[in-house]
């Protein structure tokens, strides 16, 4: 499987996980909200229904007749109700009187039963399919043949001068409006949820692309690095093998030639070992493996030690190497050997890329919160386009020249990795033909 399809599959998997998790969260919270809404509406409606018998109850109970056949009296108390077994001519105003403040007053009906459960009276708008017998459950919900739902509440009535129950009062209402609203909410959810889920899926795909981007870039960089490292190792190894083969073919008597060629082998071996050491250092810097805790390092000592160390090399190259150090001691927290390596790479480069008779100055300046080490040369300079790339691994401005002088193309990459580890900034300013200045600003 090539890397592109591997990353595409990983992106797809990530997007599916994102979409799945977000979809579940969205659906669960949507359903939760739906249930909460339905329950609130239902509870409100039950409270509304319950409030009607509450008011009726108190005003009607003292008037209830004790007789077994209360029809005549009932007609007086409830002139708006139809009495069972008699033609119904009443208008439904009783409920209206007792439901002041309820928005839809025509939706309620009332029924009166005697204590045996026989229907005595009812309001004319009661559902036709309602049975004349009493169901004693407090709350009931039923559906008529037309599919309209009703919800009703039954309460016991006591007459004023009797201890036992007089009968039952039943108040109900149609759920048409309630069901209509629930249907509307369901429709909104049925349309809104898939739209929200498809938006989640699209954004998941986009987000997983964003998440994969740095991984993909780092993977490509790693691949590029491996390819470059293999290439850099192959060339010295091939020439080393060729030299060894040539030595083997030279007659033993020709000791002088053998000596010269063994020196070449040694040089090539050293170059290889140098390259491998640089690669290992870069890897350990990246992995932060075996890192010692940061300690106070005296930057004055660092600059003067390194200037002294490179003095011989600079003299041999006919370069004037000097350093400028402030009288007070400047300290920073860091890994001393790594900081030495960083600055020595900069000084080595300055000497390497400065023609004979040039100047290299290493200076240390203390700021308010930072310290700056600058390595300035009067060398060949770097064109602006290359200034951005010289810190890349294996990047050389002039490959052949750099290789000939023993450069691996890793010096500045190592310097940058060390600087980053110390949260320091490493910058270059350069003018072609005039020279360069590398500045390291440490905390
Ligand atoms: P190398 O081992 O090839 O010197 P570096 O990573 O140290 O690799 O440097 C990368 C490139 O940056 C070099 O090939 C060189 O062209 C350029 N460079 C670095 N320092 C200087 C300098 N002081 N003056 C001019 N060019 C420089």
CSV table of C-alpha atoms and ligand atoms in Angstrom, one decimal:
chain,number,residue,atom,x,y,z
A,1,UNK,CA,0.0,0.0,0.0
A,2,UNK,CA,1.5,3.4,-0.9
A,3,UNK,CA,1.7,6.2,1.6
A,4,UNK,CA,-1.0,8.3,-0.1
A,5,UNK,CA,-3.6,5.6,0.1
A,6,UNK,CA,-2.5,4.8,3.7
A,7,UNK,CA,-3.1,8.4,4.7
A,8,UNK,CA,-6.3,8.6,2.8
A,9,UNK,CA,-7.6,5.5,4.6
A,10,UNK,CA,-6.5,6.9,7.9
A,11,UNK,CA,-8.2,10.2,7.2
A,12,UNK,CA,-11.4,8.4,6.2
A,13,UNK,CA,-11.3,6.3,9.4
A,14,UNK,CA,-10.7,9.4,11.5
A,15,UNK,CA,-13.6,11.2,9.7
A,16,UNK,CA,-15.9,8.2,10.3
A,17,UNK,CA,-15.0,8.1,14.0
A,18,UNK,CA,-15.5,11.9,14.3
A,19,UNK,CA,-18.8,11.7,12.4
A,20,UNK,CA,-19.9,8.6,14.4
A,21,UNK,CA,-19.2,10.1,17.8
A,22,UNK,CA,-20.6,13.5,16.9
A,23,UNK,CA,-23.6,11.9,15.3
A,24,UNK,CA,-24.3,9.8,18.5
A,25,UNK,CA,-23.9,12.9,20.7
A,26,UNK,CA,-26.1,15.0,18.4
A,27,UNK,CA,-28.8,12.3,18.2
A,28,UNK,CA,-28.8,11.6,21.9
A,29,UNK,CA,-29.0,15.3,22.8
A,30,UNK,CA,-31.7,15.8,20.1
A,31,UNK,CA,-33.8,12.9,21.5
A,32,UNK,CA,-33.2,14.2,25.1
A,33,UNK,CA,-34.4,17.6,24.1
A,34,UNK,CA,-37.4,16.2,22.3
A,35,UNK,CA,-38.4,14.1,25.4
A,36,UNK,CA,-37.9,17.0,27.7
A,37,UNK,CA,-40.1,19.2,25.5
A,38,UNK,CA,-42.9,16.5,25.2
A,39,UNK,CA,-42.8,15.9,29.0
A,40,UNK,CA,-43.0,19.6,29.8
A,41,UNK,CA,-45.9,20.1,27.5
A,42,UNK,CA,-47.7,17.0,28.8
A,43,UNK,CA,-47.2,18.0,32.4
A,44,UNK,CA,-48.5,21.5,31.6
A,45,UNK,CA,-51.5,20.1,29.9
A,46,UNK,CA,-52.3,17.7,32.9
A,47,UNK,CA,-52.0,20.6,35.3
A,48,UNK,CA,-54.4,22.6,33.1
A,49,UNK,CA,-56.9,19.7,33.1
A,50,UNK,CA,-56.5,19.1,36.8
A,51,UNK,CA,-57.2,22.7,37.6
A,52,UNK,CA,-60.8,22.5,36.2
A,53,UNK,CA,-62.2,19.8,38.5
A,54,UNK,CA,-60.5,21.6,41.3
A,55,UNK,CA,-62.6,24.7,40.8
A,56,UNK,CA,-65.8,22.9,39.8
A,57,UNK,CA,-65.5,20.5,42.8
A,58,UNK,CA,-65.5,23.2,45.4
A,59,UNK,CA,-68.5,25.1,44.0
A,60,UNK,CA,-70.6,22.1,43.1
A,61,UNK,CA,-70.2,19.7,46.1
A,62,UNK,CA,-72.4,21.8,48.5
A,63,UNK,CA,-75.2,21.7,46.0
A,64,UNK,CA,-75.2,18.0,45.2
A,65,UNK,CA,-78.6,16.3,46.0
A,66,UNK,CA,-78.6,13.3,48.3
A,67,UNK,CA,-81.3,11.5,46.3
A,68,UNK,CA,-80.9,8.4,44.3
A,69,UNK,CA,-82.4,10.0,41.2
A,70,UNK,CA,-80.8,13.4,41.1
A,71,UNK,CA,-81.7,14.2,37.4
A,72,UNK,CA,-84.1,17.0,38.2
A,73,UNK,CA,-81.6,18.7,40.6
A,74,UNK,CA,-78.7,18.2,38.3
A,75,UNK,CA,-80.5,20.0,35.6
A,76,UNK,CA,-80.8,23.0,37.9
A,77,UNK,CA,-77.1,22.9,38.9
A,78,UNK,CA,-75.7,22.1,35.5
A,79,UNK,CA,-78.1,23.7,33.0
A,80,UNK,CA,-75.4,23.5,30.3
A,81,UNK,CA,-75.0,19.7,30.5
A,82,UNK,CA,-77.0,17.1,28.7
A,83,UNK,CA,-78.7,14.6,31.0
A,84,UNK,CA,-78.4,10.9,30.2
A,85,UNK,CA,-81.5,9.5,28.5
A,86,UNK,CA,-82.9,12.9,27.7
A,87,UNK,CA,-82.6,14.9,24.4
A,88,UNK,CA,-79.6,17.2,24.6
A,89,UNK,CA,-80.2,20.9,24.0
A,90,UNK,CA,-77.7,22.5,26.2
A,91,UNK,CA,-74.9,24.8,25.0
A,92,UNK,CA,-71.3,24.1,26.3
A,93,UNK,CA,-70.8,27.1,28.4
A,94,UNK,CA,-70.2,25.5,31.8
A,95,UNK,CA,-66.7,24.5,31.0
A,96,UNK,CA,-66.1,27.8,29.5
A,97,UNK,CA,-67.1,29.5,32.8
A,98,UNK,CA,-64.6,27.4,34.7
A,99,UNK,CA,-61.7,27.5,32.3
A,100,UNK,CA,-61.0,31.2,32.3
A,101,UNK,CA,-57.5,31.8,31.1
A,102,UNK,CA,-57.2,28.6,29.1
A,103,UNK,CA,-56.6,29.4,25.5
A,104,UNK,CA,-58.7,26.8,23.8
A,105,UNK,CA,-61.9,26.5,25.9
A,106,UNK,CA,-63.9,24.4,23.4
A,107,UNK,CA,-61.5,21.6,23.7
A,108,UNK,CA,-62.7,20.5,27.2
A,109,UNK,CA,-65.7,18.2,28.0
A,110,UNK,CA,-67.2,17.2,31.4
A,111,UNK,CA,-69.0,14.1,32.5
A,112,UNK,CA,-70.8,13.3,35.7
A,113,UNK,CA,-71.3,9.7,37.1
A,114,UNK,CA,-73.2,8.4,40.1
A,115,UNK,CA,-71.2,6.4,42.7
A,116,UNK,CA,-72.1,3.2,40.8
A,117,UNK,CA,-70.4,4.5,37.7
A,118,UNK,CA,-73.6,5.3,35.7
A,119,UNK,CA,-73.4,8.3,33.4
A,120,UNK,CA,-75.7,11.0,34.7
A,121,UNK,CA,-74.8,14.1,32.6
A,122,UNK,CA,-72.2,15.1,30.0
A,123,UNK,CA,-71.3,18.1,28.0
A,124,UNK,CA,-72.4,18.0,24.3
A,125,UNK,CA,-68.9,18.2,22.9
A,126,UNK,CA,-67.7,14.9,24.5
A,127,UNK,CA,-66.3,12.4,22.1
A,128,UNK,CA,-69.1,10.3,20.6
A,129,UNK,CA,-67.2,7.0,21.0
A,130,UNK,CA,-66.8,7.4,24.8
A,131,UNK,CA,-68.5,4.5,26.6
A,132,UNK,CA,-71.3,5.5,29.1
A,133,UNK,CA,-69.6,3.4,31.8
A,134,UNK,CA,-67.0,4.7,34.2
A,135,UNK,CA,-63.4,3.8,34.2
A,136,UNK,CA,-62.2,4.7,37.7
A,137,UNK,CA,-58.5,5.4,36.8
A,138,UNK,CA,-57.5,8.9,37.6
A,139,UNK,CA,-55.8,9.5,34.2
A,140,UNK,CA,-56.8,7.9,30.9
A,141,UNK,CA,-55.7,8.5,27.3
A,142,UNK,CA,-57.7,7.0,24.4
A,143,UNK,CA,-58.0,7.3,20.7
A,144,UNK,CA,-61.3,7.6,18.8
A,145,UNK,CA,-62.0,5.8,15.5
A,146,UNK,CA,-61.1,9.0,13.7
A,147,UNK,CA,-57.6,8.8,15.2
A,148,UNK,CA,-58.1,11.8,17.6
A,149,UNK,CA,-56.6,11.3,21.0
A,150,UNK,CA,-58.2,12.4,24.3
A,151,UNK,CA,-56.8,12.7,27.8
A,152,UNK,CA,-59.2,12.7,30.8
A,153,UNK,CA,-59.1,13.1,34.5
A,154,UNK,CA,-61.6,11.5,36.9
A,155,UNK,CA,-62.1,12.7,40.5
A,156,UNK,CA,-64.6,11.6,43.3
A,157,UNK,CA,-67.4,14.0,44.3
A,158,UNK,CA,-68.8,14.1,47.8
A,159,UNK,CA,-72.1,15.6,48.6
A,160,UNK,CA,-72.2,18.1,51.5
A,161,UNK,CA,-74.3,15.9,53.9
A,162,UNK,CA,-73.0,12.4,53.1
A,163,UNK,CA,-69.7,10.8,54.1
A,164,UNK,CA,-69.6,8.4,51.3
A,165,UNK,CA,-68.9,9.4,47.7
A,166,UNK,CA,-71.7,11.0,45.7
A,167,UNK,CA,-70.3,10.1,42.3
A,168,UNK,CA,-67.5,11.0,39.9
A,169,UNK,CA,-66.6,14.1,37.9
A,170,UNK,CA,-64.6,13.5,34.7
A,171,UNK,CA,-62.9,16.3,32.8
A,172,UNK,CA,-61.2,15.5,29.5
A,173,UNK,CA,-59.8,17.3,26.5
A,174,UNK,CA,-58.7,16.5,22.9
A,175,UNK,CA,-55.0,16.1,22.3
A,176,UNK,CA,-55.4,17.2,18.7
A,177,UNK,CA,-53.4,20.4,19.3
A,178,UNK,CA,-50.8,18.7,21.5
A,179,UNK,CA,-50.3,15.9,18.9
A,180,UNK,CA,-50.1,18.5,16.1
A,181,UNK,CA,-47.3,20.2,17.9
A,182,UNK,CA,-45.5,17.0,18.7
A,183,UNK,CA,-45.8,16.0,15.0
A,184,UNK,CA,-44.3,19.4,14.0
A,185,UNK,CA,-41.4,18.8,16.4
A,186,UNK,CA,-40.9,15.3,15.0
A,187,UNK,CA,-40.8,16.7,11.4
A,188,UNK,CA,-38.3,19.4,12.4
A,189,UNK,CA,-36.1,16.6,13.9
A,190,UNK,CA,-36.6,14.3,11.0
A,191,UNK,CA,-35.5,16.9,8.6
A,192,UNK,CA,-33.0,18.8,10.8
A,193,UNK,CA,-31.1,15.7,12.2
A,194,UNK,CA,-30.0,14.3,8.8
A,195,UNK,CA,-29.0,17.8,7.7
A,196,UNK,CA,-27.0,18.3,10.9
A,197,UNK,CA,-25.5,14.8,10.5
A,198,UNK,CA,-24.4,15.5,6.9
A,199,UNK,CA,-22.9,18.8,8.1
A,200,UNK,CA,-21.1,16.9,10.8
A,201,UNK,CA,-19.9,14.3,8.3
A,202,UNK,CA,-18.6,17.1,5.9
A,203,UNK,CA,-16.9,19.0,8.7
A,204,UNK,CA,-15.4,15.7,10.1
A,205,UNK,CA,-13.9,15.0,6.7
A,206,UNK,CA,-12.4,18.5,6.6
A,207,UNK,CA,-11.2,18.4,10.2
A,208,UNK,CA,-9.6,15.0,9.8
A,209,UNK,CA,-7.8,16.4,6.7
A,210,UNK,CA,-6.5,19.2,8.9
A,211,UNK,CA,-5.5,16.7,11.6
A,212,UNK,CA,-3.7,14.5,9.1
A,213,UNK,CA,-1.8,17.4,7.4
A,214,UNK,CA,1.0,17.8,9.9
A,215,UNK,CA,1.4,14.0,10.2
A,216,UNK,CA,1.5,13.7,6.4
A,217,UNK,CA,4.1,16.5,6.2
A,218,UNK,CA,6.2,15.0,8.9
A,219,UNK,CA,6.0,11.6,7.3
A,220,UNK,CA,7.1,13.1,4.0
A,221,UNK,CA,9.9,14.9,5.7
A,222,UNK,CA,11.0,11.7,7.3
A,223,UNK,CA,10.9,9.9,4.0
A,224,UNK,CA,12.9,12.7,2.4
A,225,UNK,CA,15.4,12.6,5.3
A,226,UNK,CA,15.8,8.8,5.0
A,227,UNK,CA,16.3,9.1,1.2
A,228,UNK,CA,18.9,12.0,1.7
A,229,UNK,CA,20.7,10.1,4.4
A,230,UNK,CA,20.9,7.0,2.3
A,231,UNK,CA,22.2,9.0,-0.6
A,232,UNK,CA,24.8,10.8,1.6
A,233,UNK,CA,26.0,7.5,3.0
A,234,UNK,CA,26.1,5.7,-0.3
A,235,UNK,CA,28.6,8.1,-2.0
A,236,UNK,CA,31.4,7.9,0.6
A,237,UNK,CA,30.8,4.2,1.1
A,238,UNK,CA,31.0,3.5,-2.7
A,239,UNK,CA,34.3,5.5,-3.0
A,240,UNK,CA,35.6,3.8,0.1
A,241,UNK,CA,34.9,0.3,-1.3
A,242,UNK,CA,36.4,1.3,-4.7
A,243,UNK,CA,39.6,2.5,-2.9
A,244,UNK,CA,39.8,-0.7,-0.9
A,245,UNK,CA,39.4,-2.8,-4.1
A,246,UNK,CA,42.1,-0.7,-5.7
A,247,UNK,CA,44.4,-1.3,-2.7
A,248,UNK,CA,43.8,-5.0,-3.0
A,249,UNK,CA,44.9,-5.0,-6.7
A,250,UNK,CA,48.2,-3.0,-6.0
A,251,UNK,CA,51.2,-5.4,-5.6
A,252,UNK,CA,52.5,-5.7,-2.0
A,253,UNK,CA,55.8,-4.3,-3.1
A,254,UNK,CA,54.3,-0.9,-4.0
A,255,UNK,CA,54.1,0.3,-0.3
A,256,UNK,CA,54.1,4.0,-1.2
A,257,UNK,CA,50.9,3.9,-3.3
A,258,UNK,CA,49.3,1.7,-0.7
A,259,UNK,CA,50.1,4.2,2.0
A,260,UNK,CA,48.6,7.1,0.0
A,261,UNK,CA,45.4,5.1,-0.7
A,262,UNK,CA,45.0,4.0,2.9
A,263,UNK,CA,45.1,7.7,3.9
A,264,UNK,CA,42.2,8.2,1.4
A,265,UNK,CA,40.4,5.3,3.1
A,266,UNK,CA,40.9,6.8,6.5
A,267,UNK,CA,39.6,10.2,5.2
A,268,UNK,CA,36.5,8.6,3.7
A,269,UNK,CA,36.0,6.6,6.9
A,270,UNK,CA,36.2,9.7,9.0
A,271,UNK,CA,33.7,11.5,6.8
A,272,UNK,CA,31.3,8.5,7.1
A,273,UNK,CA,31.7,8.4,10.8
A,274,UNK,CA,31.2,12.2,11.0
A,275,UNK,CA,28.0,11.9,9.0
A,276,UNK,CA,26.7,9.1,11.1
A,277,UNK,CA,27.5,11.0,14.3
A,278,UNK,CA,25.6,14.0,13.0
A,279,UNK,CA,22.6,11.9,12.0
A,280,UNK,CA,22.5,10.2,15.4
A,281,UNK,CA,22.8,13.6,17.1
A,282,UNK,CA,19.9,15.0,15.1
A,283,UNK,CA,17.8,12.0,15.9
A,284,UNK,CA,18.6,12.2,19.6
A,285,UNK,CA,17.8,15.9,19.6
A,286,UNK,CA,14.5,15.2,18.0
A,287,UNK,CA,13.6,12.4,20.4
A,288,UNK,CA,15.0,14.3,23.3
A,289,UNK,CA,16.6,11.0,24.4
A,290,UNK,CA,19.2,10.9,27.2
A,291,UNK,CA,18.7,14.7,27.7
A,292,UNK,CA,20.5,16.1,30.7
A,293,UNK,CA,18.6,18.6,32.8
A,294,UNK,CA,19.5,22.2,31.8
A,295,UNK,CA,22.2,23.9,33.9
A,296,UNK,CA,23.6,27.4,34.1
A,297,UNK,CA,26.2,27.9,31.4
A,298,UNK,CA,28.6,30.8,31.3
A,299,UNK,CA,28.3,32.3,27.8
A,300,UNK,CA,31.5,34.3,28.2
A,301,UNK,CA,33.5,31.1,28.7
A,302,UNK,CA,31.7,29.5,25.8
A,303,UNK,CA,32.6,32.3,23.3
A,304,UNK,CA,36.2,32.7,24.5
A,305,UNK,CA,36.8,28.9,24.5
A,306,UNK,CA,35.5,28.4,21.0
A,307,UNK,CA,37.4,31.4,19.6
A,308,UNK,CA,40.5,30.0,21.1
A,309,UNK,CA,39.8,26.5,19.7
A,310,UNK,CA,39.2,27.8,16.2
A,311,UNK,CA,42.1,30.2,16.2
A,312,UNK,CA,44.5,27.7,14.7
A,313,UNK,CA,42.1,26.8,11.9
A,314,UNK,CA,41.4,30.4,11.2
A,315,UNK,CA,45.1,31.3,11.1
A,316,UNK,CA,45.7,28.4,8.7
A,317,UNK,CA,43.0,29.8,6.4
A,318,UNK,CA,44.5,33.3,6.8
A,319,UNK,CA,41.3,34.6,8.5
A,320,UNK,CA,41.3,37.1,11.3
A,321,UNK,CA,39.2,35.5,14.1
A,322,UNK,CA,38.3,37.8,17.0
A,323,UNK,CA,35.8,37.8,19.9
A,324,UNK,CA,34.0,40.6,21.8
A,325,UNK,CA,32.9,39.7,25.3
A,326,UNK,CA,31.2,42.0,27.9
A,327,UNK,CA,33.1,42.5,31.2
A,328,UNK,CA,30.2,41.0,33.2
A,329,UNK,CA,29.5,37.3,33.1
A,330,UNK,CA,26.4,36.2,31.1
A,331,UNK,CA,24.7,33.0,32.0
A,332,UNK,CA,21.9,31.0,30.4
A,333,UNK,CA,20.2,27.7,31.3
A,334,UNK,CA,21.0,25.0,28.9
A,335,UNK,CA,22.9,21.9,27.9
A,336,UNK,CA,26.5,23.2,27.7
A,337,UNK,CA,27.9,20.6,25.3
A,338,UNK,CA,24.9,21.2,22.9
A,339,UNK,CA,25.4,25.0,23.1
A,340,UNK,CA,29.1,24.5,22.4
A,341,UNK,CA,28.2,22.4,19.4
A,342,UNK,CA,25.7,25.0,18.1
A,343,UNK,CA,28.2,28.0,18.2
A,344,UNK,CA,31.1,25.9,17.0
A,345,UNK,CA,29.0,25.0,13.9
A,346,UNK,CA,28.4,28.7,13.2
A,347,UNK,CA,32.1,29.6,13.7
A,348,UNK,CA,33.3,26.6,11.5
A,349,UNK,CA,30.9,27.7,8.7
A,350,UNK,CA,32.0,31.4,9.0
A,351,UNK,CA,35.7,30.3,8.6
A,352,UNK,CA,34.8,27.8,5.8
A,353,UNK,CA,32.8,30.3,3.7
A,354,UNK,CA,35.1,33.3,4.1
A,355,UNK,CA,37.9,33.8,1.6
A,356,UNK,CA,41.5,34.3,2.7
A,357,UNK,CA,42.2,37.6,4.4
A,358,UNK,CA,38.7,37.9,5.6
A,359,UNK,CA,37.3,38.6,9.2
A,360,UNK,CA,35.2,36.5,11.5
A,361,UNK,CA,34.0,38.1,14.7
A,362,UNK,CA,32.2,36.3,17.5
A,363,UNK,CA,30.4,38.7,19.9
A,364,UNK,CA,28.3,38.3,23.0
A,365,UNK,CA,25.9,41.0,24.0
A,366,UNK,CA,23.7,41.0,27.1
A,367,UNK,CA,20.1,42.3,26.7
A,368,UNK,CA,17.5,42.9,29.4
A,369,UNK,CA,16.1,39.4,29.4
A,370,UNK,CA,18.1,37.7,26.7
A,371,UNK,CA,21.7,37.2,25.6
A,372,UNK,CA,22.8,37.4,21.9
A,373,UNK,CA,25.7,35.6,20.4
A,374,UNK,CA,26.5,36.8,16.9
A,375,UNK,CA,28.9,35.2,14.5
A,376,UNK,CA,29.8,37.7,11.8
A,377,UNK,CA,32.0,37.1,8.7
A,378,UNK,CA,33.1,38.9,5.6
A,379,UNK,CA,32.6,35.8,3.5
A,380,UNK,CA,30.8,34.9,0.3
A,381,UNK,CA,27.3,35.6,1.7
A,382,UNK,CA,24.1,33.7,0.9
A,383,UNK,CA,21.4,34.7,-1.6
A,384,UNK,CA,18.0,35.5,0.0
A,385,UNK,CA,16.3,32.5,-1.6
A,386,UNK,CA,18.8,30.2,0.1
A,387,UNK,CA,18.7,31.9,3.4
A,388,UNK,CA,15.4,30.3,4.1
A,389,UNK,CA,16.6,26.8,3.2
A,390,UNK,CA,20.1,26.6,4.7
A,391,UNK,CA,18.6,25.3,8.0
A,392,UNK,CA,17.0,22.3,6.2
A,393,UNK,CA,18.7,19.0,6.6
A,394,UNK,CA,21.3,18.2,3.8
A,395,UNK,CA,20.7,21.5,2.1
A,396,UNK,CA,23.8,23.0,0.7
A,397,UNK,CA,24.0,26.2,-1.3
A,398,UNK,CA,26.9,25.0,-3.4
A,399,UNK,CA,26.8,21.2,-3.0
A,400,UNK,CA,30.2,20.4,-4.5
A,401,UNK,CA,32.1,23.1,-2.7
A,402,UNK,CA,30.5,22.2,0.6
A,403,UNK,CA,31.2,18.5,0.1
A,404,UNK,CA,34.9,19.1,-0.8
A,405,UNK,CA,35.3,21.1,2.4
A,406,UNK,CA,33.9,18.2,4.4
A,407,UNK,CA,30.4,19.6,5.0
A,408,UNK,CA,27.6,17.2,5.5
A,409,UNK,CA,24.8,19.7,5.0
A,410,UNK,CA,23.6,19.0,8.6
A,411,UNK,CA,25.6,21.6,10.5
A,412,UNK,CA,22.9,24.3,10.5
A,413,UNK,CA,20.1,21.8,10.9
A,414,UNK,CA,21.7,20.6,14.1
A,415,UNK,CA,22.3,24.2,15.2
A,416,UNK,CA,18.6,25.0,14.6
A,417,UNK,CA,17.5,21.8,16.5
A,418,UNK,CA,19.6,22.7,19.5
A,419,UNK,CA,18.4,26.3,19.4
A,420,UNK,CA,14.7,25.1,19.3
A,421,UNK,CA,15.4,22.8,22.2
A,422,UNK,CA,16.7,25.8,24.2
A,423,UNK,CA,13.7,27.9,23.1
A,424,UNK,CA,16.3,30.2,21.5
A,425,UNK,CA,16.0,31.9,18.1
A,426,UNK,CA,18.6,31.4,15.4
A,427,UNK,CA,18.5,33.9,12.5
A,428,UNK,CA,20.7,34.8,9.5
A,429,UNK,CA,21.3,38.1,7.7
A,430,UNK,CA,23.5,38.0,4.7
A,431,UNK,CA,24.6,39.9,1.6
A,432,UNK,CA,26.1,38.1,-1.3
A,433,UNK,CA,29.8,39.0,-1.6
A,434,UNK,CA,29.8,41.1,1.7
A,435,UNK,CA,29.3,38.5,4.4
A,436,UNK,CA,26.8,36.9,6.8
A,437,UNK,CA,25.8,37.3,10.4
A,438,UNK,CA,24.2,34.5,12.4
A,439,UNK,CA,22.6,35.6,15.6
A,440,UNK,CA,21.6,33.3,18.4
A,441,UNK,CA,19.3,34.8,21.0
A,442,UNK,CA,19.0,32.8,24.2
A,443,UNK,CA,16.8,33.4,27.3
B,1,LIG,P1,27.6,22.3,5.5
B,1,LIG,O1,28.0,21.1,6.4
B,1,LIG,O2,27.5,22.0,4.1
B,1,LIG,O3,28.4,23.5,5.9
B,1,LIG,P2,25.5,23.6,6.9
B,1,LIG,O4,24.2,23.1,7.3
B,1,LIG,O5,26.5,24.0,8.0
B,1,LIG,O6,26.1,22.5,5.9
B,1,LIG,O7,25.3,24.8,6.0
B,1,LIG,C1,24.4,24.8,4.9
B,1,LIG,C2,24.8,25.7,3.8
B,1,LIG,O8,24.7,27.0,4.2
B,1,LIG,C3,26.2,25.5,3.4
B,1,LIG,O9,26.3,24.6,2.4
B,1,LIG,C4,26.6,26.9,2.9
B,1,LIG,O10,26.3,27.0,1.5
B,1,LIG,C5,25.6,27.8,3.7
B,1,LIG,N1,26.4,28.6,4.7
B,1,LIG,C6,26.4,28.3,6.0
B,1,LIG,N2,27.1,29.2,6.7
B,1,LIG,C7,27.5,30.1,5.8
B,1,LIG,C8,28.3,31.3,5.9
B,1,LIG,N3,28.7,31.8,7.1
B,1,LIG,N4,28.5,32.0,4.8
B,1,LIG,C9,28.0,31.6,3.6
B,1,LIG,N5,27.3,30.4,3.5
B,1,LIG,C10,27.0,29.7,4.6
